[in-house]
Tab-separated table of C-alpha atoms in Angstrom:
chain	number	residue	atom	x	y	z
A	1	MET	CA	107.786	84.850	82.663
A	2	SER	CA	110.510	87.459	83.313
A	3	VAL	CA	110.187	87.649	87.111
A	4	TYR	CA	109.447	84.715	89.408
A	5	ARG	CA	109.820	83.611	93.005
A	6	ARG	CA	111.775	80.604	94.268
A	7	GLY	CA	111.756	80.068	98.001
A	8	LYS	CA	112.174	83.454	99.687
A	9	SER	CA	114.038	85.045	96.785
A	10	TRP	CA	112.923	86.650	93.519
A	11	TYR	CA	114.674	85.970	90.211
A	12	ILE	CA	114.690	87.477	86.745
A	13	ASP	CA	114.786	85.455	83.535
A	14	VAL	CA	114.932	87.689	80.456
A	15	ARG	CA	116.656	88.054	77.100
A	16	ILE	CA	118.295	91.384	76.425
A	17	GLY	CA	119.944	91.946	73.064
A	18	GLY	CA	119.928	88.231	72.319
A	19	VAL	CA	121.601	87.391	75.648
A	20	ARG	CA	119.739	85.373	78.287
A	21	ILE	CA	120.020	86.749	81.815
A	22	HIS	CA	118.877	84.472	84.611
A	23	ARG	CA	119.815	85.499	88.135
A	24	LYS	CA	118.699	86.233	91.664
A	25	ALA	CA	117.490	89.830	91.883
A	26	GLY	CA	116.257	90.452	95.444
A	27	ASN	CA	113.844	89.474	98.189
A	28	THR	CA	110.775	91.198	96.765
A	29	LYS	CA	109.083	91.362	93.397
A	30	ALA	CA	109.622	95.115	93.284
A	31	GLU	CA	113.392	94.663	93.722
A	32	ALA	CA	113.483	92.078	90.911
A	33	LYS	CA	111.543	94.397	88.593
A	34	ARG	CA	113.927	97.257	89.404
A	35	VAL	CA	116.999	95.109	88.592
A	36	GLU	CA	115.378	94.020	85.321
A	37	GLU	CA	114.771	97.652	84.300
A	38	GLU	CA	118.328	98.630	85.280
A	39	LEU	CA	119.760	95.886	83.055
A	40	LYS	CA	117.579	96.973	80.136
A	41	THR	CA	118.665	100.563	80.640
A	42	LYS	CA	122.342	99.569	80.719
A	43	TRP	CA	121.846	97.620	77.503
A	44	ARG	CA	120.380	100.665	75.786
A	45	LEU	CA	123.317	102.730	77.029
A	46	LYS	CA	125.737	99.929	75.975
A	47	GLN	CA	127.024	99.659	79.567
A	48	LEU	CA	125.978	96.030	80.248
A	49	HIS	CA	128.998	93.954	81.331
A	50	VAL	CA	129.596	90.201	81.085
A	51	SER	CA	129.651	89.829	84.866
A	52	GLU	CA	126.061	91.043	85.036
A	53	ILE	CA	124.698	88.264	82.807
A	54	LYS	CA	126.205	85.385	84.758
A	55	GLU	CA	123.522	82.753	85.468
A	56	ASP	CA	122.671	81.417	88.902
A	57	PRO	CA	122.183	77.653	89.392
A	58	VAL	CA	118.656	76.497	88.525
A	59	SER	CA	116.786	74.038	90.735
A	60	PHE	CA	115.488	70.755	89.342
A	61	GLY	CA	112.011	71.547	90.637
A	62	PHE	CA	111.848	74.764	88.620
A	63	VAL	CA	112.993	73.111	85.365
A	64	ALA	CA	110.672	70.137	85.937
A	65	LYS	CA	107.704	72.509	86.147
A	66	GLN	CA	108.703	74.171	82.865
A	67	TYR	CA	109.189	70.742	81.303
A	68	LEU	CA	105.696	69.612	82.313
A	69	GLU	CA	104.160	72.742	80.820
A	70	HIS	CA	106.010	71.976	77.587
A	71	CYS	CA	104.906	68.303	77.591
A	72	ALA	CA	101.271	69.267	78.114
A	73	LYS	CA	101.389	71.045	74.749
A	74	VAL	CA	103.335	68.557	72.631
A	75	LYS	CA	102.805	65.052	74.043
A	76	ALA	CA	99.870	62.677	73.829
A	77	PRO	CA	97.563	62.961	76.897
A	78	LYS	CA	98.305	59.430	78.100
A	79	THR	CA	102.091	59.901	77.831
A	80	PHE	CA	101.856	63.269	79.582
A	81	ALA	CA	99.748	61.777	82.388
A	82	VAL	CA	102.344	59.042	83.018
A	83	GLU	CA	105.257	61.501	83.141
A	84	LYS	CA	103.319	63.907	85.366
A	85	TYR	CA	102.517	61.120	87.836
A	86	CYS	CA	106.127	59.854	87.929
A	87	LEU	CA	107.456	63.365	88.473
A	88	ASN	CA	104.995	64.451	91.167
A	89	LYS	CA	104.943	61.131	93.020
A	90	HIS	CA	108.606	60.117	92.910
A	91	ILE	CA	111.145	62.262	91.037
A	92	ILE	CA	110.454	65.849	92.124
A	93	PRO	CA	110.202	65.057	95.874
A	94	PHE	CA	113.607	63.350	95.642
A	95	PHE	CA	115.452	65.962	93.527
A	96	GLU	CA	113.352	69.123	94.058
A	97	HIS	CA	116.022	71.225	95.757
A	98	LYS	CA	119.001	69.938	93.782
A	99	PHE	CA	120.506	72.221	91.136
A	100	VAL	CA	120.353	70.823	87.615
A	101	ASN	CA	123.974	71.605	86.815
A	102	ASP	CA	125.106	69.679	89.931
A	103	PHE	CA	123.632	66.322	88.866
A	104	THR	CA	125.988	63.334	88.782
A	105	THR	CA	125.723	59.667	87.889
A	106	GLU	CA	126.085	58.916	91.618
A	107	ASP	CA	122.894	60.897	92.342
A	108	LEU	CA	120.995	58.720	89.881
A	109	LEU	CA	122.490	55.529	91.321
A	110	GLU	CA	121.330	56.643	94.771
A	111	TYR	CA	117.841	57.262	93.377
A	112	GLN	CA	117.804	53.783	91.849
A	113	GLY	CA	118.716	52.210	95.188
A	114	VAL	CA	116.039	54.086	97.114
A	115	LYS	CA	113.271	53.331	94.614
A	116	LYS	CA	114.231	49.663	94.367
A	117	SER	CA	114.030	49.440	98.170
A	118	GLU	CA	110.498	50.865	97.914
A	119	GLY	CA	109.515	47.952	95.691
A	120	LEU	CA	109.531	49.616	92.266
A	121	SER	CA	110.414	47.389	89.310
A	122	ASN	CA	113.553	47.851	87.218
A	123	ARG	CA	111.360	48.918	84.300
A	124	THR	CA	109.646	51.642	86.343
A	125	VAL	CA	112.928	52.977	87.757
A	126	ASN	CA	114.409	53.096	84.242
A	127	ILE	CA	111.417	55.144	83.095
A	128	HIS	CA	112.120	57.594	85.926
A	129	ILE	CA	115.793	57.889	84.948
A	130	SER	CA	114.751	58.551	81.333
A	131	ILE	CA	112.453	61.356	82.500
A	132	VAL	CA	115.304	62.913	84.493
A	133	ARG	CA	117.451	62.742	81.344
A	134	ASN	CA	114.684	64.432	79.352
A	135	ILE	CA	114.490	67.245	81.901
A	136	ILE	CA	118.246	67.818	81.916
A	137	ASN	CA	118.288	67.880	78.102
A	138	PHE	CA	115.331	70.280	78.229
A	139	ALA	CA	117.358	72.525	80.571
A	140	VAL	CA	120.168	72.575	77.986
A	141	ASP	CA	117.784	73.310	75.095
A	142	LYS	CA	116.166	76.196	76.983
A	143	GLY	CA	119.485	77.687	78.038
A	144	PHE	CA	119.135	77.021	81.773
A	145	ILE	CA	122.512	75.239	81.701
A	146	ALA	CA	125.284	75.189	79.106
A	147	GLN	CA	125.619	71.397	78.871
A	148	SER	CA	124.465	68.201	80.562
A	149	PRO	CA	126.460	67.500	83.748
A	150	VAL	CA	125.727	63.756	83.534
A	151	LYS	CA	128.024	61.761	81.256
A	152	LYS	CA	126.295	58.400	81.689
A	153	TYR	CA	122.755	57.561	82.751
A	154	PRO	CA	122.679	54.235	84.638
A	155	MET	CA	119.966	51.776	83.605
A	156	LEU	CA	118.874	48.638	85.423
A	157	LYS	CA	118.585	45.330	83.588
A	158	GLU	CA	115.001	44.580	82.593
A	159	SER	CA	113.388	41.224	82.009
A	160	LYS	CA	112.263	40.783	78.426
A	161	LYS	CA	108.566	41.548	78.213
A	162	GLN	CA	106.452	38.960	76.456
A	163	HIS	CA	103.229	40.261	74.953
A	164	ALA	CA	100.082	38.200	75.506
A	165	PHE	CA	98.180	37.381	72.318
A	166	LEU	CA	95.184	35.388	71.136
A	167	THR	CA	95.359	32.307	68.960
A	168	PRO	CA	93.358	32.463	65.709
A	169	LYS	CA	90.738	30.191	67.313
A	170	GLU	CA	90.454	32.432	70.396
A	171	LEU	CA	90.265	35.573	68.262
A	172	LYS	CA	87.437	34.090	66.175
A	173	ALA	CA	85.518	33.054	69.295
A	174	LEU	CA	86.035	36.477	70.901
A	175	ILE	CA	84.725	38.383	67.878
A	176	GLU	CA	81.711	36.091	67.505
A	177	ASN	CA	80.704	36.823	71.109
A	178	ILE	CA	80.862	40.630	70.891
A	179	ALA	CA	77.251	41.814	71.044
A	180	ASP	CA	77.568	45.262	69.457
A	181	PRO	CA	78.078	45.050	65.640
A	182	LEU	CA	80.216	48.223	65.479
A	183	THR	CA	82.508	47.037	68.279
A	184	ARG	CA	82.734	43.629	66.576
A	185	LYS	CA	83.939	45.268	63.354
A	186	ARG	CA	86.339	47.493	65.293
A	187	VAL	CA	88.024	44.512	66.958
A	188	LEU	CA	88.302	42.617	63.675
A	189	PHE	CA	89.677	45.704	61.920
A	190	GLY	CA	92.212	46.168	64.735
A	191	ALA	CA	93.303	42.534	64.410
A	192	LEU	CA	93.797	43.030	60.665
A	193	THR	CA	95.806	46.275	60.954
A	194	GLY	CA	97.625	46.237	64.320
A	195	MET	CA	96.435	49.760	65.088
A	196	ARG	CA	96.656	51.059	68.651
A	197	PRO	CA	93.347	51.327	70.570
A	198	ALA	CA	93.526	55.141	70.537
A	199	GLU	CA	94.286	55.159	66.808
A	200	LEU	CA	91.112	53.168	66.190
A	201	ALA	CA	89.100	55.438	68.473
A	202	TYR	CA	90.258	58.623	66.723
A	203	LEU	CA	90.112	57.290	63.148
A	204	THR	CA	87.949	59.543	60.967
A	205	TRP	CA	86.588	59.056	57.466
A	206	SER	CA	88.971	61.736	56.199
A	207	ASP	CA	91.827	59.390	57.208
A	208	VAL	CA	90.523	56.635	54.910
A	209	ASP	CA	91.715	56.326	51.305
A	210	PHE	CA	89.469	53.798	49.576
A	211	TYR	CA	91.205	54.286	46.216
A	212	ASN	CA	94.633	53.208	47.505
A	213	GLY	CA	93.305	50.924	50.240
A	214	THR	CA	95.042	52.702	53.135
A	215	VAL	CA	94.345	54.612	56.337
A	216	LYS	CA	96.434	57.507	57.603
A	217	ILE	CA	97.300	57.841	61.284
A	218	GLN	CA	97.459	61.553	62.061
A	219	GLY	CA	96.788	63.897	64.968
A	220	LYS	CA	93.435	65.462	65.722
A	221	GLU	CA	92.499	68.593	67.632
A	222	ASN	CA	92.563	66.911	71.057
A	223	TRP	CA	94.699	63.885	70.304
A	224	LYS	CA	98.142	63.086	68.944
A	225	PRO	CA	99.646	59.727	67.890
A	226	LYS	CA	101.939	58.085	70.436
A	227	THR	CA	105.131	58.867	68.530
A	228	ASN	CA	103.799	62.212	67.213
A	229	GLU	CA	104.502	60.905	63.721
A	230	GLU	CA	102.063	60.285	60.892
A	231	ARG	CA	102.079	56.948	59.103
A	232	ILE	CA	100.193	55.154	56.353
A	233	ILE	CA	98.813	51.650	56.982
A	234	PRO	CA	98.009	49.429	53.965
A	235	LEU	CA	94.777	47.457	54.234
A	236	CYS	CA	93.947	43.908	53.199
A	237	ASP	CA	90.761	43.258	51.212
A	238	GLU	CA	88.829	42.186	54.305
A	239	ALA	CA	89.747	45.401	56.148
A	240	VAL	CA	88.637	47.502	53.164
A	241	LYS	CA	85.371	45.560	53.060
A	242	ILE	CA	84.727	46.407	56.721
A	243	LEU	CA	85.241	50.117	56.046
A	244	ARG	CA	82.967	50.106	52.985
A	245	GLU	CA	80.174	48.456	54.982
A	246	LEU	CA	80.552	51.031	57.763
A	247	TYR	CA	80.784	53.939	55.333
A	248	GLU	CA	77.425	53.129	53.784
A	249	LYS	CA	75.731	53.395	57.197
A	250	ARG	CA	77.949	56.098	58.730
A	251	LYS	CA	76.403	58.401	61.342
A	252	SER	CA	79.517	60.238	62.472
A	253	LYS	CA	82.864	61.550	61.260
A	254	TRP	CA	84.436	58.905	63.541
A	255	VAL	CA	84.750	55.523	61.840
A	256	PHE	CA	83.995	53.475	64.969
A	257	SER	CA	81.373	55.673	66.611
A	258	ASN	CA	77.724	56.430	65.923
A	259	THR	CA	77.803	59.742	67.783
A	260	ASP	CA	79.730	62.999	67.485
A	261	ARG	CA	82.257	61.726	70.050
A	262	PRO	CA	84.845	58.946	69.638
A	263	VAL	CA	84.412	55.720	71.604
A	264	LEU	CA	87.562	55.717	73.717
A	265	SER	CA	87.283	52.343	75.473
A	266	ILE	CA	85.858	48.910	74.662
A	267	LYS	CA	87.342	47.106	77.683
A	268	ARG	CA	83.970	46.106	79.120
A	269	ALA	CA	82.781	44.678	75.798
A	270	LEU	CA	85.959	42.598	75.478
A	271	LYS	CA	85.716	41.324	79.043
A	272	THR	CA	82.122	40.177	78.497
A	273	ALA	CA	82.898	38.587	75.115
A	274	ALA	CA	85.978	36.789	76.465
A	275	LYS	CA	83.930	35.268	79.285
A	276	LYS	CA	81.279	34.034	76.836
A	277	ALA	CA	84.011	32.648	74.537
A	278	GLY	CA	85.552	30.673	77.384
A	279	ILE	CA	88.820	32.632	77.365
A	280	THR	CA	90.095	32.591	80.949
A	281	ARG	CA	92.955	35.058	80.402
A	282	PRO	CA	92.309	38.818	80.682
A	283	VAL	CA	91.696	40.289	77.208
A	284	SER	CA	92.563	43.966	76.664
A	285	PRO	CA	92.353	46.252	73.604
A	286	ASN	CA	96.162	46.185	73.360
A	287	MET	CA	96.032	42.393	73.239
A	288	ILE	CA	94.334	42.639	69.821
A	289	ARG	CA	97.277	44.700	68.560
A	290	HIS	CA	99.748	42.189	70.017
A	291	THR	CA	97.843	39.410	68.291
A	292	PHE	CA	98.280	41.099	64.903
A	293	ALA	CA	102.044	41.483	65.391
A	294	THR	CA	102.600	37.941	66.669
A	295	LEU	CA	100.471	36.247	64.007
A	296	SER	CA	102.165	38.361	61.302
A	297	LEU	CA	105.586	37.087	62.370
A	298	MET	CA	104.240	33.534	62.578
A	299	ALA	CA	102.998	33.930	58.998
A	300	GLY	CA	106.507	34.893	57.864
A	301	VAL	CA	106.093	38.665	57.493
A	302	ASN	CA	109.447	40.470	57.605
A	303	ILE	CA	110.080	42.044	61.023
A	304	MET	CA	110.964	45.420	59.465
A	305	GLU	CA	107.615	45.451	57.684
A	306	VAL	CA	105.851	44.663	60.973
A	307	LYS	CA	107.779	47.531	62.598
A	308	GLU	CA	106.557	50.014	59.971
A	309	ILE	CA	102.945	48.878	60.140
A	310	MET	CA	102.892	48.949	63.949
A	311	GLY	CA	104.484	52.408	64.064
A	312	HIS	CA	107.373	51.442	66.340
A	313	SER	CA	110.106	54.070	66.513
A	314	GLN	CA	112.752	51.439	67.356
A	315	ILE	CA	113.221	47.878	66.095
A	316	LYS	CA	113.878	46.595	69.637
A	317	THR	CA	110.205	47.239	70.427
A	318	THR	CA	109.192	44.925	67.587
A	319	THR	CA	111.688	42.231	68.584
A	320	ARG	CA	109.753	41.717	71.831
A	321	TYR	CA	107.187	39.879	69.742
A	322	LEU	CA	109.934	37.511	68.606
A	323	HIS	CA	110.450	36.407	72.213
A	324	THR	CA	106.732	35.667	72.459
A	325	LEU	CA	106.912	33.769	69.179
A	326	GLN	CA	109.949	31.767	70.298
A	327	GLN	CA	108.190	30.755	73.515
A	328	HIS	CA	105.135	29.702	71.490
A	329	LEU	CA	107.264	27.593	69.145
A	330	LYS	CA	109.070	26.044	72.111
A	331	THR	CA	105.701	25.010	73.551
A	332	ALA	CA	104.729	23.507	70.184
A	333	VAL	CA	107.948	21.468	70.004
A	334	GLN	CA	107.374	20.279	73.571
A	335	LYS	CA	103.903	19.034	72.597
A	336	VAL	CA	105.466	17.017	69.757
A	337	ALA	CA	107.891	15.424	72.207
A	338	GLU	CA	105.071	14.597	74.596
A	339	PHE	CA	103.036	13.099	71.750
A	340	MET	CA	105.979	10.899	70.733
A	341	ARG	CA	106.454	9.698	74.317
A	342	GLU	CA	102.760	8.823	74.594
A	343	GLY	CA	102.947	7.005	71.247
A	344	LYS	CA	105.891	4.950	72.467
A	345	LYS	CA	103.965	3.936	75.605
A	346	ASP	CA	100.973	2.882	73.515
A	347	LYS	CA	103.231	0.773	71.259
A	348	ASN	CA	104.648	-1.058	74.281
A	349	ASN	CA	101.111	-1.898	75.361
A	350	PHE	CA	100.360	-3.825	72.153
């Protein structure tokens, strides 16, 4: 896009001889086109001066639009949808007319205050600040600005998130009450591998290596892994057995589908099975993944190994399961104390 409109003015954004020229060019498209041709002519005649390639300030709204177009091509659909919502609902209306190179830490602190007063959580506001940082870095990468004007991005303190998980007894009861055999195997396979719900949905037979006992998480035509990185997951004997049973009766290229389309959601099946199993807590597909991670740590698996299997880009994501584990162990110790107190009362009654 070499010529575009912003407000009532027209701008040019072109590269001439390896030099990016981004500037206001007039009040009509014709005027902007004429200025663009004049600059190209001067370049050919070697008469283009430094003063003529000076960039005008770029609005946040303009860069945000370019950023979204970029994200739509490279990010997973779910991640893109979240960023698009945050930008359109909150961030762009607040910063739309501010120039990117004028951003300061104080602007971000003001944004934090306003959004907190609207009732947004610290976690949500921090996500917004991270998106703003991504857009400013994008502006630097694309040459809209020379360097980031913000030296420090303020972040609010977040409460440590504790992931809900199922006990082995609850997991067994849940699986036994899933009516559909394929969904039942999918849930059990997810509990044995810690794969994300979308990774299970988009798993194809070409991703399965029976010889080495592994599955490969990799992008498909209309789907990309959350971190955009491929990884290999080793399988236990029971997980391999599940795949062999499914392979013999396969009807699709998708491991957990009997049609030519992947099954994207099993929420309803889990809700029904949980009710039949007597589980009063909400059970989600992600809860199966959390169960794998928590039970792995309980079993003594090294946290770095859990990180690699789960596909976490940062160890701090994996350590959240430690907080869940610590709370579980604290509850267990409390039960021991209660049991000892009850035993002491019983002894006094004899």
